[in-house]
Coordinates of C-alpha atoms in Angstrom, one line a residue:
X309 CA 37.7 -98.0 15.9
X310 CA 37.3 -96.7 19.2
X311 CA 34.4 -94.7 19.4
X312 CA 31.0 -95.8 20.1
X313 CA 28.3 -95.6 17.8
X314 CA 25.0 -95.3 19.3
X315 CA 21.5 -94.7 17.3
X316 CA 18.9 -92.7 19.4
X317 CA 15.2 -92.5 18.4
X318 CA 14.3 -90.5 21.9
X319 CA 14.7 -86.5 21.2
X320 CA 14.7 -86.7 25.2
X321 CA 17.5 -89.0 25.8
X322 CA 19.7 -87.8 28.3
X323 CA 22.7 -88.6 26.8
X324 CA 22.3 -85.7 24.4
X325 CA 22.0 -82.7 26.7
X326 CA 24.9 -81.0 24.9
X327 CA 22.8 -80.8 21.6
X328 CA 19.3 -79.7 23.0
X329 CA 17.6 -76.6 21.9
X330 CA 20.7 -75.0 20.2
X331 CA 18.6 -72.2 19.3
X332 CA 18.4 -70.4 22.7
X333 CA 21.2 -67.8 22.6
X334 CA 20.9 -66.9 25.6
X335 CA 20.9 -70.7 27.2
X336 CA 23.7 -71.6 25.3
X337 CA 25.6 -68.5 25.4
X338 CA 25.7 -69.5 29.7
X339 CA 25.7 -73.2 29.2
X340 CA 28.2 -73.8 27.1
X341 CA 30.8 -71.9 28.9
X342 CA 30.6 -73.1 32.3
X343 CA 30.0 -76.8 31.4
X344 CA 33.2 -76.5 29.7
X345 CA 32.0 -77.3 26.1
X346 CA 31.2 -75.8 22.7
X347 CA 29.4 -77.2 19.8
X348 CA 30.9 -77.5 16.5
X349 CA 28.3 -77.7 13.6
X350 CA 29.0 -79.2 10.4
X351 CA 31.4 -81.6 8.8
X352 CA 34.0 -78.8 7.5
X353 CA 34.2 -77.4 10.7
X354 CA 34.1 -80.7 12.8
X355 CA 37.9 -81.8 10.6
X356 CA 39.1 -78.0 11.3
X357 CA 38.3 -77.9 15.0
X358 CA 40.1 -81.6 15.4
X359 CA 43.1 -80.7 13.3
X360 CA 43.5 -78.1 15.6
X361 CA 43.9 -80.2 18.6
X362 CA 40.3 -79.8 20.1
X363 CA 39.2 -83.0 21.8
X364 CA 35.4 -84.2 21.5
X365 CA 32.9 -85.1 24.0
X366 CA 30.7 -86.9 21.3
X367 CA 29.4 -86.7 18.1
X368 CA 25.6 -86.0 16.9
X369 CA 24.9 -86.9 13.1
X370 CA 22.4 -88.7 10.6
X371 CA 23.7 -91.7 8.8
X372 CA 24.4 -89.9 5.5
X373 CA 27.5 -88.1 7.4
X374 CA 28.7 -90.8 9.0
X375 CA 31.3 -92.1 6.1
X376 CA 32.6 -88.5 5.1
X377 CA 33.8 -88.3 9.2
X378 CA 34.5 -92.1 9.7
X379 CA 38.1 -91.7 9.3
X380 CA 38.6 -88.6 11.4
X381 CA 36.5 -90.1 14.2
X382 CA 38.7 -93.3 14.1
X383 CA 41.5 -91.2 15.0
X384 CA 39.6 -89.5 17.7
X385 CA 41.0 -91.7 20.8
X386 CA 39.1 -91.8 24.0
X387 CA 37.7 -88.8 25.7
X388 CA 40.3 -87.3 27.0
X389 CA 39.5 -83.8 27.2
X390 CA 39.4 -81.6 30.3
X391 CA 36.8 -83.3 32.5
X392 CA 36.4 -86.1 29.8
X393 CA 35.0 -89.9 30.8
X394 CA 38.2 -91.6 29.4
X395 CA 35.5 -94.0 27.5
X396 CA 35.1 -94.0 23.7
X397 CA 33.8 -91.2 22.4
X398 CA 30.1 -91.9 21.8
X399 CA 29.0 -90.9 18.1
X400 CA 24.7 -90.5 18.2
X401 CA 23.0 -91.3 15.0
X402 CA 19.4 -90.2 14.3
X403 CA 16.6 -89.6 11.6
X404 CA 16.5 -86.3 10.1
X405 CA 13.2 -85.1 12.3
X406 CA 14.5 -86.8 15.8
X407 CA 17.7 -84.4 15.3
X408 CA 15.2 -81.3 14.7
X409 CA 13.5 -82.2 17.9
X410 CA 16.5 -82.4 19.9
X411 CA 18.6 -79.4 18.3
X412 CA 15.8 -77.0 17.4
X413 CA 17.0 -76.7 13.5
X414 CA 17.2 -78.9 10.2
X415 CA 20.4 -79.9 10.5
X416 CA 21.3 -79.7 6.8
X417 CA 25.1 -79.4 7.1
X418 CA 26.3 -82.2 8.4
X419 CA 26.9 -83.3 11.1
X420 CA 27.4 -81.8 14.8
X421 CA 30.3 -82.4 17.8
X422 CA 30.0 -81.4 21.3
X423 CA 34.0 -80.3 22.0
X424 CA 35.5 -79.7 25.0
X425 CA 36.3 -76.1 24.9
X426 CA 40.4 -75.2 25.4
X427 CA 42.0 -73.6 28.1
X428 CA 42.6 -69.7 27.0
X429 CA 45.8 -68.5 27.7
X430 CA 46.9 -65.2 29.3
X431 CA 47.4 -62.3 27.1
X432 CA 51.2 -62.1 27.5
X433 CA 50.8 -65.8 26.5
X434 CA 49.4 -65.1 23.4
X435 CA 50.9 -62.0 22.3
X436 CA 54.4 -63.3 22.7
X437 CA 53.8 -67.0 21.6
X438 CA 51.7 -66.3 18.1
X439 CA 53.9 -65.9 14.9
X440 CA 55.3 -69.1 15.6
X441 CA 57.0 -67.6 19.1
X442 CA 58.3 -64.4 17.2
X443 CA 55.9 -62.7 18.7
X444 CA 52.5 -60.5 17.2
X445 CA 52.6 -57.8 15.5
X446 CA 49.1 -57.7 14.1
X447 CA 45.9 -58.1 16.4
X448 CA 42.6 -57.5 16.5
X449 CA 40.4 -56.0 19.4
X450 CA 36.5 -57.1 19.7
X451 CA 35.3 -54.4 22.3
X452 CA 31.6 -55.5 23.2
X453 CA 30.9 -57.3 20.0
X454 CA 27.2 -59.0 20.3
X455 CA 26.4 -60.5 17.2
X456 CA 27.9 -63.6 16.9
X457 CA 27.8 -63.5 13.0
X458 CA 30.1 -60.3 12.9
X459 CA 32.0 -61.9 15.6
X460 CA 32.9 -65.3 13.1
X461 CA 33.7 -63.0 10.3
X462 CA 35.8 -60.9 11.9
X463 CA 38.0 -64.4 12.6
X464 CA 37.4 -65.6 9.5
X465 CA 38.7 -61.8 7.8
X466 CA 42.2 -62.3 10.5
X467 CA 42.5 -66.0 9.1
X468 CA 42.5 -64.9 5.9
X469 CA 44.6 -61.9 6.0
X470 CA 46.9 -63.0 8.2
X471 CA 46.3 -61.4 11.7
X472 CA 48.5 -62.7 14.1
X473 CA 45.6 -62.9 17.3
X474 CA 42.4 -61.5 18.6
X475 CA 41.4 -60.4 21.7
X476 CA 38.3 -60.1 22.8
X477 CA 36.6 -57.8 25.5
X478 CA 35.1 -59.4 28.7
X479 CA 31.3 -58.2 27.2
X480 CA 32.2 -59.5 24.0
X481 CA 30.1 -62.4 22.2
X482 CA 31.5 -65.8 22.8
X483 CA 34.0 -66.4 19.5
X484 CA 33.2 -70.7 20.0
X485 CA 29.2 -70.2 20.1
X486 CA 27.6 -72.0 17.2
X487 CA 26.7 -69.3 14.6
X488 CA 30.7 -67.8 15.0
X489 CA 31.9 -70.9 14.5
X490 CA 30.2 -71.6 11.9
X491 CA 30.5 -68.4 10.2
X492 CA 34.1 -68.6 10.8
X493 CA 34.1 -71.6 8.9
X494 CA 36.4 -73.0 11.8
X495 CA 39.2 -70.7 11.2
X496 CA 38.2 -69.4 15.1
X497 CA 40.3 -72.6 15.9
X498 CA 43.1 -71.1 14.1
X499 CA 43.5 -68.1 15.0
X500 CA 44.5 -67.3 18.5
X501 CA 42.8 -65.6 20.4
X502 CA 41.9 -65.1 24.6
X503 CA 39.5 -62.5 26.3
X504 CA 40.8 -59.5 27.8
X505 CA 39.8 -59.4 32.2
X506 CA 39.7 -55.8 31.7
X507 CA 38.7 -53.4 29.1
X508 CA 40.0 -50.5 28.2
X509 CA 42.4 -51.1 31.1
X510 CA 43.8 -54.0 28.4
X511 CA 45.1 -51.0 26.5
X512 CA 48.0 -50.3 28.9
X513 CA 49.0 -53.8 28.8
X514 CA 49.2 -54.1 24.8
X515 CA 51.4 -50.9 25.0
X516 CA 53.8 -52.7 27.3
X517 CA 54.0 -55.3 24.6
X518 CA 55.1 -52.5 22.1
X519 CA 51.8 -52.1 20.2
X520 CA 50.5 -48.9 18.6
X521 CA 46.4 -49.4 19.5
X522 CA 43.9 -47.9 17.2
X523 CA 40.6 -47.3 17.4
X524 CA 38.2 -47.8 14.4
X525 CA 35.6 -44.8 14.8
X526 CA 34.8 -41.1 13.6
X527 CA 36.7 -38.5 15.5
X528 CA 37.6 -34.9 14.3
X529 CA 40.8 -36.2 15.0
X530 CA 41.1 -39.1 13.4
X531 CA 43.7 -40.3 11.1
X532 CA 42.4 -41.4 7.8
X533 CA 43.8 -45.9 7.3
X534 CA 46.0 -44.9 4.3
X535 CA 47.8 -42.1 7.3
X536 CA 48.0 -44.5 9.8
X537 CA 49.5 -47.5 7.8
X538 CA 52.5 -44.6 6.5
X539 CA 53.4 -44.5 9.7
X540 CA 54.9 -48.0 9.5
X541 CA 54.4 -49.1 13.3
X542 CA 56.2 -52.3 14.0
X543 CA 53.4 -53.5 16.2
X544 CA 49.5 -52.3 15.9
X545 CA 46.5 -53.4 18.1
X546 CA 43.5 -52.2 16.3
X547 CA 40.3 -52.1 18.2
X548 CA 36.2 -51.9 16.8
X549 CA 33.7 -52.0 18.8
X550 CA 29.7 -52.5 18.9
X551 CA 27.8 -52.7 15.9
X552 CA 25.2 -50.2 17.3
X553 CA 27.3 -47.8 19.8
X554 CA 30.5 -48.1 18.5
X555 CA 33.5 -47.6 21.1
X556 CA 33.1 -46.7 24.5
X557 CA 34.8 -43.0 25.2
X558 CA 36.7 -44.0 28.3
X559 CA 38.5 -46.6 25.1
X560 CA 38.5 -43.4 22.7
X561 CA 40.5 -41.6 25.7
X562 CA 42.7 -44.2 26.1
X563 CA 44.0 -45.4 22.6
X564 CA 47.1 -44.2 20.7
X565 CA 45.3 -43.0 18.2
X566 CA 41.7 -43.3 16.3
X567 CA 41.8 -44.4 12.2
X568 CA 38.7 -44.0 9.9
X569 CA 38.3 -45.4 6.9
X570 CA 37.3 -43.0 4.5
X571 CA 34.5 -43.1 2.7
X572 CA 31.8 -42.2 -0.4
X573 CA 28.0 -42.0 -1.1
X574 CA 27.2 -40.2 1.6
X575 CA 27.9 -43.7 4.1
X576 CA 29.4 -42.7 7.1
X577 CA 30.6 -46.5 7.5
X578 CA 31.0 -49.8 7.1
X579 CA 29.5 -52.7 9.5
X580 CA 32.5 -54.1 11.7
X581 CA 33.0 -57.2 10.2
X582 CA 33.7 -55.4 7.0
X583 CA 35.3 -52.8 8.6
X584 CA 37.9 -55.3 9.9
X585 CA 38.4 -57.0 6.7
X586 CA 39.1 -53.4 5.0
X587 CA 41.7 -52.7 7.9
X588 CA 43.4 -56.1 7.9
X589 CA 44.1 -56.0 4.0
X590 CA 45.5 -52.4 4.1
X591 CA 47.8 -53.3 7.0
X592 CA 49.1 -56.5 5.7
X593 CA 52.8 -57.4 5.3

């Protein structure tokens, strides 16, 4: 076995700055990121994350979890992730309220990895590498998307149904923050995805790739979903925005077209997450 396994009885420890006060959004949301790592919370989403290639910096757990992940960590390797230590990769094991202290929850799922967070590739990259190389021809826009928990559905919704790849906006929550990767249930490792460096001025550069780009919202103009899919475009890019302001109108001004799904009971619509997941099924192959 080599990986390391360490018991730690001092919340404080050093060691496990990676895993401290996982609660702060707004700490972790600018931590994570420029130290290069993401957290992946519980044991379901630990085997996804390393079946998709990602490489651990360590592992934080309580004895219970230790045998259901023994065999994946055995296979783990050294850390060789970008920036890793080239040691064994340390695996910390701790009581139930030493791991409250030090992450800020009950951790009741499981168990919790520190991962070195992947290089994103370009959008050309993505867009003509997914499919297996054929290329996309379904993907999903996230313009300024805040709430991480919309943000992991939406990914889970595109695992599900199939979208080829997501792009996200540069003000866009991160997709690898704890609660989207969590609510994605992992498949954010799955699905590829990169963020946009500009935005709406990313619009110009899916049409050069032969996408369509709509724009979930209300319009006078708008075509109704059921329209837009009879029009049987080979490629579409369709893009929802913020769960309280919707799209920006420099975006609306930009786009091919805007699609609204229609609907009853006096609701004018849906939230995005399920907004996306309405979209994805209708447009499927």
């Amino acid at each position: 076995m080599s990986v390391q396994i360490i018991h730690v009885t001092d919340p404080a420890d050093p060691r496990l700055a990676d895993y401290t006060n996982l609660t702060d959004v707004e700490l972790r949301s600018k931590n994570e990121p420029e130290k290069g790592m993401y957290i992946a919370e519980s044991t379901t989403v630990i085997h996804r994350a390393l079946r998709a290639g990602h490489r651990p910096r360590s592992f934080l757990m309580a004895e219970k979890w230790l045998p259901g992940l023994e065999e994946a960590i055995s296979a783990v390797g050294l850390d060789d992730g970008p920036g890793g230590t080239g040691e064994p990769v340390p695996v910390y094991v701790a009581e139930p309220a030493v791991l409250e202290s030090i992450t800020g929850f009950n951790l009741h799922r499981g168990a919790l990895s520190a991962m070195h967070r992947p290089v994103l590739p370009s959008v050309h990259e993505l867009l003509t590498t997914a499919r297996d190389g054929q290329g996309a021809r379904r993907v999903a826009v996230l313009e300024d998307i805040v709430d991480h928990t919309n943000v992991g559905a939406i990914f889970r919704g595109a695992a599900g149904l199939g979208v080829d790849a997501v792009l996200v906006s540069p003000r866009c929550s991160d997709p690898l923050y704890r609660r989207s990767v969590r609510v994605s249930m992992g498949t954010v490792f799955q699905v590829p995805w990169t963020r946009l460096e500009s935005w709406p001025g990313g619009v110009e550069e899916l049409r050069e790739h032969g996408f369509t780009v709509a724009a979930l919202a209300l319009s006078d103009d708008s075509l109704t979903l059921d329209e837009y899919v009879a029009r049987g475009d080979e490629r579409s890019a369709f893009v929802f925005g913020t769960e309280g302001h919707g799209l920006q109108r420099s975006t609306l001004a930009a786009v091919d077209h805007v699609v609204k799904i229609p609907m009853a009971g006096g609701v004018d619509s849906l939230n995005v997450a399920a907004s996306a997941a309405v979209v994805f099924w209708a447009t499927r192959a």
